[in-house]
Every structure is written in C-alpha cells, then in structure tokens.
XYZ file of C-alpha atoms in Angstrom:
233
model
C 0.024 0.015 -0.044
C 1.289 3.515 -0.625
C 2.567 5.424 2.383
C 0.063 8.426 2.030
C -3.139 6.422 2.095
C -6.077 8.330 0.670
C -8.089 6.196 -1.665
C -8.030 2.669 -2.782
C -10.106 0.226 -4.713
C -9.941 -3.549 -3.981
C -11.780 -6.508 -5.410
C -11.959 -9.746 -3.353
C -13.522 -13.097 -4.513
C -15.662 -15.130 -2.115
C -15.430 -18.694 -3.424
C -16.861 -21.859 -1.994
C -14.197 -23.703 -0.211
C -13.513 -26.126 2.403
C -12.893 -24.763 5.902
C -12.593 -25.833 9.552
C -15.703 -27.009 11.304
C -16.094 -24.626 14.356
C -18.924 -25.082 16.916
C -20.691 -21.696 17.552
C -23.545 -20.319 19.420
C -26.032 -17.780 18.015
C -25.106 -14.276 17.142
C -27.976 -11.990 16.461
C -26.820 -8.966 14.333
C -29.851 -7.102 15.572
C -28.457 -3.433 15.196
C -31.457 -1.320 14.699
C -32.424 1.749 12.780
C -31.552 1.515 9.099
C -29.035 -1.221 9.367
C -29.922 -3.526 6.532
C -29.009 -7.219 6.470
C -31.902 -8.418 4.433
C -30.232 -8.770 1.120
C -28.759 -12.148 0.055
C -27.678 -13.584 -3.335
C -30.290 -15.448 -5.148
C -28.458 -16.060 -8.323
C -25.686 -18.537 -8.978
C -24.837 -21.320 -6.573
C -23.930 -19.392 -3.391
C -26.674 -17.721 -1.003
C -24.713 -15.089 0.741
C -26.120 -12.219 3.060
C -24.589 -8.730 2.580
C -25.081 -6.001 4.991
C -24.624 -2.166 4.794
C -22.460 -2.044 8.065
C -19.414 -3.946 7.026
C -20.486 -7.600 7.589
C -21.284 -10.568 5.402
C -23.092 -13.553 6.401
C -26.053 -13.319 8.813
C -24.636 -14.814 12.034
C -27.379 -17.507 11.829
C -29.907 -14.865 12.884
C -33.564 -15.559 12.788
C -35.516 -13.626 9.915
C -39.095 -13.467 9.051
C -40.827 -14.148 6.880
C -37.714 -15.539 5.077
C -34.968 -17.323 7.002
C -32.269 -16.380 4.706
C -28.878 -18.028 4.204
C -25.584 -16.886 5.757
C -23.152 -18.433 3.149
C -24.948 -21.468 1.695
C -23.438 -23.681 -0.979
C -24.941 -25.168 -3.043
C -27.701 -22.603 -2.735
C -30.917 -24.327 -1.492
C -28.868 -27.333 -0.138
C -29.102 -26.209 3.657
C -25.342 -26.538 4.018
C -23.776 -23.393 5.526
C -20.022 -22.333 5.349
C -19.897 -19.030 7.115
C -21.133 -17.733 10.462
C -20.208 -14.128 9.964
C -17.422 -12.040 8.392
C -16.454 -8.395 7.989
C -13.853 -6.033 6.552
C -10.707 -5.293 8.601
C -8.514 -2.236 7.957
C -5.243 -1.592 9.987
C -1.971 0.387 9.701
C 0.068 3.094 11.439
C -0.389 6.765 12.098
C 2.377 9.313 11.592
C 3.436 9.113 15.279
C 3.785 5.170 14.912
C 0.506 4.320 16.702
C -0.891 1.008 15.287
C -4.658 1.270 14.386
C -7.235 -1.165 13.293
C -11.059 -1.012 12.460
C -12.829 -4.379 12.289
C -16.281 -5.013 10.621
C -16.669 -8.316 12.762
C -14.974 -10.485 15.070
C -15.179 -13.858 16.843
C -17.959 -13.459 19.511
C -20.424 -15.958 20.919
C -23.427 -13.730 21.083
C -24.329 -10.258 19.989
C -27.137 -7.987 20.998
C -27.540 -4.616 19.035
C -24.092 -3.529 19.500
C -20.725 -5.063 20.402
C -17.014 -4.485 20.368
C -15.359 -5.404 17.066
C -18.442 -4.459 14.960
C -17.291 -0.870 14.220
C -18.697 0.101 10.847
C -22.091 1.807 10.678
C -24.261 3.324 8.001
C -26.273 6.558 8.479
C -29.445 7.451 10.003
C -30.955 8.055 6.748
C -34.078 5.911 5.948
C -32.831 5.432 2.320
C -29.377 4.192 3.341
C -30.067 0.594 2.652
C -28.421 -2.075 0.584
C -29.349 -1.263 -3.072
C -29.886 -3.865 -5.702
C -29.403 -3.861 -9.516
C -29.221 -6.454 -12.294
C -28.062 -6.615 -15.919
C -30.802 -9.072 -16.744
C -33.326 -7.094 -18.882
C -36.486 -8.525 -17.498
C -35.372 -8.420 -13.786
C -37.183 -6.028 -11.483
C -33.966 -4.437 -10.470
C -32.774 -4.088 -14.126
C -30.242 -1.197 -14.351
C -28.021 -0.523 -17.361
C -25.137 0.362 -15.060
C -25.405 -3.163 -13.417
C -22.148 -5.109 -13.580
C -23.546 -8.639 -12.940
C -26.759 -10.467 -12.753
C -27.134 -9.315 -9.220
C -25.251 -6.491 -7.748
C -25.552 -5.184 -4.163
C -24.312 -1.683 -3.311
C -23.822 -0.410 0.225
C -21.900 2.598 2.007
C -20.705 2.733 5.511
C -18.079 4.309 7.674
C -16.152 3.786 10.987
C -16.294 7.567 11.638
C -19.219 7.265 14.228
C -18.536 6.555 17.808
C -22.166 6.084 18.523
C -24.893 4.247 16.523
C -26.290 7.022 14.304
C -29.607 8.436 15.502
C -28.954 7.158 19.064
C -26.831 7.790 22.054
C -25.522 4.207 22.194
C -21.746 4.061 22.180
C -19.839 1.624 19.942
C -17.559 -0.192 22.457
C -13.831 0.102 22.305
C -14.008 1.968 19.068
C -11.463 4.710 17.983
C -12.387 5.938 14.480
C -9.829 5.944 11.527
C -12.300 8.018 9.492
C -12.784 5.572 6.683
C -15.519 5.897 4.141
C -16.348 2.537 2.399
C -18.336 1.947 -0.698
C -19.072 -1.817 -1.355
C -20.487 -3.413 -4.410
C -20.866 -7.135 -4.769
C -21.253 -8.993 -8.045
C -22.955 -12.531 -8.602
C -23.631 -14.344 -11.860
C -25.740 -17.352 -12.772
C -23.506 -18.444 -15.656
C -22.486 -22.073 -15.079
C -18.687 -20.935 -15.359
C -19.215 -18.170 -12.874
C -21.758 -19.236 -10.302
C -19.454 -20.501 -7.553
C -18.224 -17.041 -6.288
C -19.334 -13.620 -5.308
C -16.983 -10.689 -5.964
C -16.679 -7.960 -3.302
C -15.449 -4.719 -4.771
C -14.487 -2.271 -2.012
C -13.654 1.323 -2.565
C -12.054 2.664 0.655
C -11.217 6.298 1.229
C -9.450 8.054 4.028
C -11.979 10.903 4.930
C -9.897 12.181 7.892
C -7.049 14.686 8.106
C -4.420 12.297 9.398
C -2.282 10.366 6.943
C -2.538 6.499 7.309
C 0.604 4.549 6.648
C 1.542 0.951 6.045
C -2.240 0.137 5.518
C -3.330 -3.512 5.440
C -6.751 -4.516 4.303
C -8.362 -7.897 4.774
C -11.678 -9.924 5.170
C -11.909 -11.769 8.493
C -14.504 -14.537 8.629
C -15.697 -17.219 11.227
C -16.027 -20.154 8.935
C -18.567 -22.727 10.108
C -19.489 -25.707 7.977
C -22.871 -27.276 8.873
C -25.616 -29.297 7.212
C -28.597 -27.407 8.665
C -30.840 -30.296 7.561
C -29.252 -32.354 10.247
C -27.871 -29.699 12.670
C -30.236 -26.568 12.924
C -27.942 -23.419 12.318
C -28.871 -21.955 15.747
C -27.621 -24.957 17.826
C -24.129 -24.513 19.346
C-alpha cells in the first residue's frame, strides 16, 4: 500500500471452499435503525447475506418471513459455510501508533452493538443495501449493473455512537474511513461458484494513514442445517 493512504479500490472473491468446522452459538446482528442485512444472493450457486455495516453472512440470525442463508453452498442445499465475517483495515499513524477498524470479530453472542463491529451506516432511511441487475426482465434491471445481481452499500467507521441514538460503539477509535461496497454475482455455469466483493475505501480524515493492510475476516462454520439446525451450538 502507498505510504500516503487516501483512496484505494480492491476486489476480493468469495469462493466456495473447504474450511474448519467450528462450533458456535447464536449471534444476532440486531443493530437497529436503518441497518440492512436483508439482502442475500439469489443467483448462482451461493446464497450469501450482505449488509450495509461492514459484515457479510448473517450470524445465523432468525429472519421473518424468509430465514435467509448466511453463506449457503450449493444454494438451497441447507449446507452453510460461514457464521459471520467482515472487513478489517489496519496500519500506522504518523506518530507510529497502530490502528485497526474491524467489521466483525469472533464473538459467541451479539445483541444490538458489540466491540469489534465498528462500521455503521447513517440514520438516513434510504441508506440501505441497493440492488441492481443486468438482466433485462429483472425488476432491478439497471443499465449500469455489472452482474446478474449487484448489491451496493456505503458505510463508515467515523461514528462513535450508533447513528440516530446515544448508544456508544464499544472500544472504538475511528480511523475516519468511508467505504463503498459493490458485490457481483452471476448465474452463468462457469461463474456461479463465487461472489465478487469490490471495496472502494477512502481516508476521509485529516491524518495520513501509513502501512495500511486490508483484509476480510471470517468465522467459517460448515454445517448441514438439515441435520444440525443453524442456531444450535
């Protein structure tokens, strides 16, 4: 990464892959207000939940009327591969202080707000995960769509309280990052086993950020929910 970090665009691929089987108890990503974790991929072979506050996967939360997948492959099989994951950004300030902002972390249970879940959206009711599609007869058709199913979200680590409330985000020291996320999924047989994550990350603060590292953290849980329900430890 360049020493003077102001702006970077990165694309990650989330493929189906084998992972360690980890026992886990329920995490409910029940952050209120305009937080949106209702979107999940419905094209291709992966059913993956994407949020507008820096996480992916749904932590095996209970949804109604549709109990959506966290990261299900093959889609519709009931076989899950992910509990929850999130974007991590770390580096050094000019004075040498190490910083990190995390979108998700290993935690057995979450109610509303928890340390390590540091990205938020705004309190604008329209600030939700947006969808578009390159398929002409799709209700979300948009000529600017990249894939058969695009999700678009914006979030930041600049807030120290949950927007629109007085609830403090625990153990959070903002870096002042602005993140624009677009995910892309296709139903072509040669491109249906992955979802692309395209992050555009901007330093919106006045301090220079040095030696910046960017990663995706995930709590990989492989489970056949037809045999073991997802919300059983």
